[in-house]
mmCIF file of C-alpha atoms in Angstrom:
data_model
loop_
_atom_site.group_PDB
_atom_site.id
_atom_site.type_symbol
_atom_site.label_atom_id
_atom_site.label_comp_id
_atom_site.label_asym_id
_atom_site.label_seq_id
_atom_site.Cartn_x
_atom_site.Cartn_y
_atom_site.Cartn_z
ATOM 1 C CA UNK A 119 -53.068 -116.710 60.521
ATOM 2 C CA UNK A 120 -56.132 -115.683 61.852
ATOM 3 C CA UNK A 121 -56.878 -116.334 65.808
ATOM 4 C CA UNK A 122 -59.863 -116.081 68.064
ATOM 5 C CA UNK A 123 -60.457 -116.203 71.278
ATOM 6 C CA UNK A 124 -63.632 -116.207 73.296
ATOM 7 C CA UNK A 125 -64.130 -114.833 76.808
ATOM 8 C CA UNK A 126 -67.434 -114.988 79.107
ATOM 9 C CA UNK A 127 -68.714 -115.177 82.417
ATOM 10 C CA UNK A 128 -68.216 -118.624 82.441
ATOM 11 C CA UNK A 129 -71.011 -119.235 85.522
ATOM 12 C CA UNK A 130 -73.953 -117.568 84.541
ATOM 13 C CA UNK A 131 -77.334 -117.487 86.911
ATOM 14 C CA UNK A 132 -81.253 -118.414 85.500
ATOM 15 C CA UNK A 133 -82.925 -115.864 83.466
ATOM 16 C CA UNK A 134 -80.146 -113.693 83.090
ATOM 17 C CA UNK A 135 -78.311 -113.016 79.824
ATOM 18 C CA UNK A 136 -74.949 -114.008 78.841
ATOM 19 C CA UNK A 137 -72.166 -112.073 77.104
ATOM 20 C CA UNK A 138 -69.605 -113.178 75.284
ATOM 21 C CA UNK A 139 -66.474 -111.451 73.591
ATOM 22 C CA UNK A 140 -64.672 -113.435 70.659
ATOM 23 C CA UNK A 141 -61.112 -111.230 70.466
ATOM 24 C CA UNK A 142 -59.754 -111.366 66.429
ATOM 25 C CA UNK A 143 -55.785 -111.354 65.505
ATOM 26 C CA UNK A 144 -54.454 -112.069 62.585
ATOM 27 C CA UNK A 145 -57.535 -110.040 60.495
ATOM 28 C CA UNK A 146 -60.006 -107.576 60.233
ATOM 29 C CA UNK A 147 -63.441 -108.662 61.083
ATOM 30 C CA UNK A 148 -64.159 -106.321 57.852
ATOM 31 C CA UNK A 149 -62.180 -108.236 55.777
ATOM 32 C CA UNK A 150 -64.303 -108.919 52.207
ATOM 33 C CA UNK A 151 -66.645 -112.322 52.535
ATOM 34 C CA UNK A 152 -65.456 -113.235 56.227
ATOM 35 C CA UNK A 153 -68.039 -113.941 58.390
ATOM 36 C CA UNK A 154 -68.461 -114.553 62.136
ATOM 37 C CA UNK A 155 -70.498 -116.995 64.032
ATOM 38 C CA UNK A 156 -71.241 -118.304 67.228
ATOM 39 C CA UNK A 157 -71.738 -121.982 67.704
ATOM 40 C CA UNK A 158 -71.870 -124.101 71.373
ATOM 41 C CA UNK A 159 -72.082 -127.355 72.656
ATOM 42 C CA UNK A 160 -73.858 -128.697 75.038
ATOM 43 C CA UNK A 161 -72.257 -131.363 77.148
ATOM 44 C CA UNK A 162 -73.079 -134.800 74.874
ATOM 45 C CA UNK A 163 -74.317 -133.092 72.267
ATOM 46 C CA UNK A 164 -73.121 -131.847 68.595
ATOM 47 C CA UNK A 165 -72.686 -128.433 67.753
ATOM 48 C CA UNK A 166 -75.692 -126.239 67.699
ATOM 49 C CA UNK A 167 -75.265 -122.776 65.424
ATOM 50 C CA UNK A 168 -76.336 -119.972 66.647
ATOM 51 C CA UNK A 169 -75.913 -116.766 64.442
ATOM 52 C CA UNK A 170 -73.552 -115.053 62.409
ATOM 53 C CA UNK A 171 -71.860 -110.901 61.632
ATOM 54 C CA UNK A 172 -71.057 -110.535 58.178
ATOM 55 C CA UNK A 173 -67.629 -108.539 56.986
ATOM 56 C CA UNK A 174 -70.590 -105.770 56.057
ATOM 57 C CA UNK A 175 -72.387 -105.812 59.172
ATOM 58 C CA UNK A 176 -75.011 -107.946 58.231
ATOM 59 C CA UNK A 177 -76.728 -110.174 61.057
ATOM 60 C CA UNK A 178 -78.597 -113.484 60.832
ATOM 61 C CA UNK A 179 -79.892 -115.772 64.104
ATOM 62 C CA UNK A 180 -80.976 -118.972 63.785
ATOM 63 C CA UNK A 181 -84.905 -119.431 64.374
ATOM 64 C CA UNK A 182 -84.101 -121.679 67.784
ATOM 65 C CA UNK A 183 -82.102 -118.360 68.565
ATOM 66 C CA UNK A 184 -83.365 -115.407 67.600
ATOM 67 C CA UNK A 185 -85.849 -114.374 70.444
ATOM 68 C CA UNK A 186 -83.039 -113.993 72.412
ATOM 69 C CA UNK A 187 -80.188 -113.364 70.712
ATOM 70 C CA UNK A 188 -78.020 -110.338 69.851
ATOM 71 C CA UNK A 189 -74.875 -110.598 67.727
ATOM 72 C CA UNK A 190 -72.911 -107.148 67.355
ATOM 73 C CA UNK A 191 -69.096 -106.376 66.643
ATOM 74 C CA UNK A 192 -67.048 -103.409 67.605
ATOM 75 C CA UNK A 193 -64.932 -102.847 64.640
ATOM 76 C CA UNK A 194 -62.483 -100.317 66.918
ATOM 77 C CA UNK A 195 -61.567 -103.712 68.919
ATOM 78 C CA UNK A 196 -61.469 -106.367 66.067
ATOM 79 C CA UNK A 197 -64.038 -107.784 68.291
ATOM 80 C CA UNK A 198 -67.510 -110.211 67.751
ATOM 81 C CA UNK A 199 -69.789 -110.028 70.579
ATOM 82 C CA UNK A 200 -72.893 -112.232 71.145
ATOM 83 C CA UNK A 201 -75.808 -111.903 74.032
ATOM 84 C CA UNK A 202 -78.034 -114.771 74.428
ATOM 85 C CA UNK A 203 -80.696 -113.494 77.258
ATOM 86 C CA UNK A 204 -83.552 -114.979 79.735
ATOM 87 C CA UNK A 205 -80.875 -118.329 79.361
ATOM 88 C CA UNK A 206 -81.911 -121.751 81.383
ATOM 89 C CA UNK A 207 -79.477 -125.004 82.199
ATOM 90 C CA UNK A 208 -80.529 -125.953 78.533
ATOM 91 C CA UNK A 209 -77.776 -123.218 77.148
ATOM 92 C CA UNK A 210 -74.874 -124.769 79.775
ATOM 93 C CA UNK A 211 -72.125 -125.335 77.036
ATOM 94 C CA UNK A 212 -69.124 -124.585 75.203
ATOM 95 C CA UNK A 213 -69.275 -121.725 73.573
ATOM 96 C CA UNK A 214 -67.234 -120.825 70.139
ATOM 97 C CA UNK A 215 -66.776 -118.165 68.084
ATOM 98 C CA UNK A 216 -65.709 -119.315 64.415
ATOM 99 C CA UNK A 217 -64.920 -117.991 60.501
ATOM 100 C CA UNK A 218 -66.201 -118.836 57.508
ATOM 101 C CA UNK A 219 -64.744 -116.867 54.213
ATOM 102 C CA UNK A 220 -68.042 -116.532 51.929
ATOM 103 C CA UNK A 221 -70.394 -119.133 53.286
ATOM 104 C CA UNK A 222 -71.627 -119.300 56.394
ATOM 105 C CA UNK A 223 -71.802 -123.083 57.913
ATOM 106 C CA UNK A 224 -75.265 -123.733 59.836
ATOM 107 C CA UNK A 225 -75.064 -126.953 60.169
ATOM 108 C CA UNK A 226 -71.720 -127.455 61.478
ATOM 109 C CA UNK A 227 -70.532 -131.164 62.132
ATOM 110 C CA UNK A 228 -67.551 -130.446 63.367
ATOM 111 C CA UNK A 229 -65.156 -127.350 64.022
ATOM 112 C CA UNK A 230 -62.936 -127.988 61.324
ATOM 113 C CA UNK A 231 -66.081 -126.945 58.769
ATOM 114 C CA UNK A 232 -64.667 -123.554 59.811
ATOM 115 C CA UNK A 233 -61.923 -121.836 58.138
ATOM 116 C CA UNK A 234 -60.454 -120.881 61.747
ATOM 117 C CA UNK A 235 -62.251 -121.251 65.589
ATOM 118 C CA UNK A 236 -61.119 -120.345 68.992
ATOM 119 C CA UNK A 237 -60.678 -123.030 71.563
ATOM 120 C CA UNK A 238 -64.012 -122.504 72.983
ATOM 121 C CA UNK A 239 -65.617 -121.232 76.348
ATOM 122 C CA UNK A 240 -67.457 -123.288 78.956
ATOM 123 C CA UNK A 241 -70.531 -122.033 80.320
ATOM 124 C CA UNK A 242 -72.200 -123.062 83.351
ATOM 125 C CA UNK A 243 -76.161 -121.924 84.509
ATOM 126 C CA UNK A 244 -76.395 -122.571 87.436
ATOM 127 C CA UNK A 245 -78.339 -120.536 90.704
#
């Protein structure tokens, strides 16, 4: 079965940008019609998507996103990486990486719209 598992920073300061890794097992991130995304939560909130990596490469960031947001993968290290920059208290959140096999979920209500998601990554912003 496929795993992932997201690591960060977890305290991050104002205006600086935040890394995260999302680790695969269990796949390839190449695999035919998989693709990656990057969704959070913000504390009493739903989950917000962020952007995607396609099995090909491909790259999409949602319009609230895109400004400042890098997704890239290193295929060497089965590995998903996303940079969100300049961020404010407003991104303090979980953080997930998630799956999808053919269409990717925007809109997500909850996790389990995902064909597999790690167990998530708390961020803090905070000077």
């Amino acid at each position: 079965q496929v795993q992932l598992q997201e690591s960060g920073p977890g305290l991050v300061k104002p205006s600086q940008t935040l890394t995260l890794t999302c680790t695969v097992s269990g796949a390839s991130i190449t695999t035919n019609s998989y693709y990656w995304s990057w969704i959070r939560q913000p504390p009493g909130k739903g989950l917000e998507w962020i952007a995607y990596i396609g099995y090909d490469g491909s790259t999409y960031c949602g319009p609230f996103f895109e400004s400042r947001t890098s997704i890239s993968r290193d295929t060497s290290k089965n590995q998903v990486t996303l940079e969100l920059s300049s961020v404010t208290p407003e991104d303090a959140a979980v953080y997930y990486c998630a799956l999808t096999d053919g269409v990717v979920v925007v809109m997500p209500r909850r996790l389990s719209d995902y064909k597999a998601w790690g167990q998530g990554t708390q961020v803090t912003v905070s000077s």
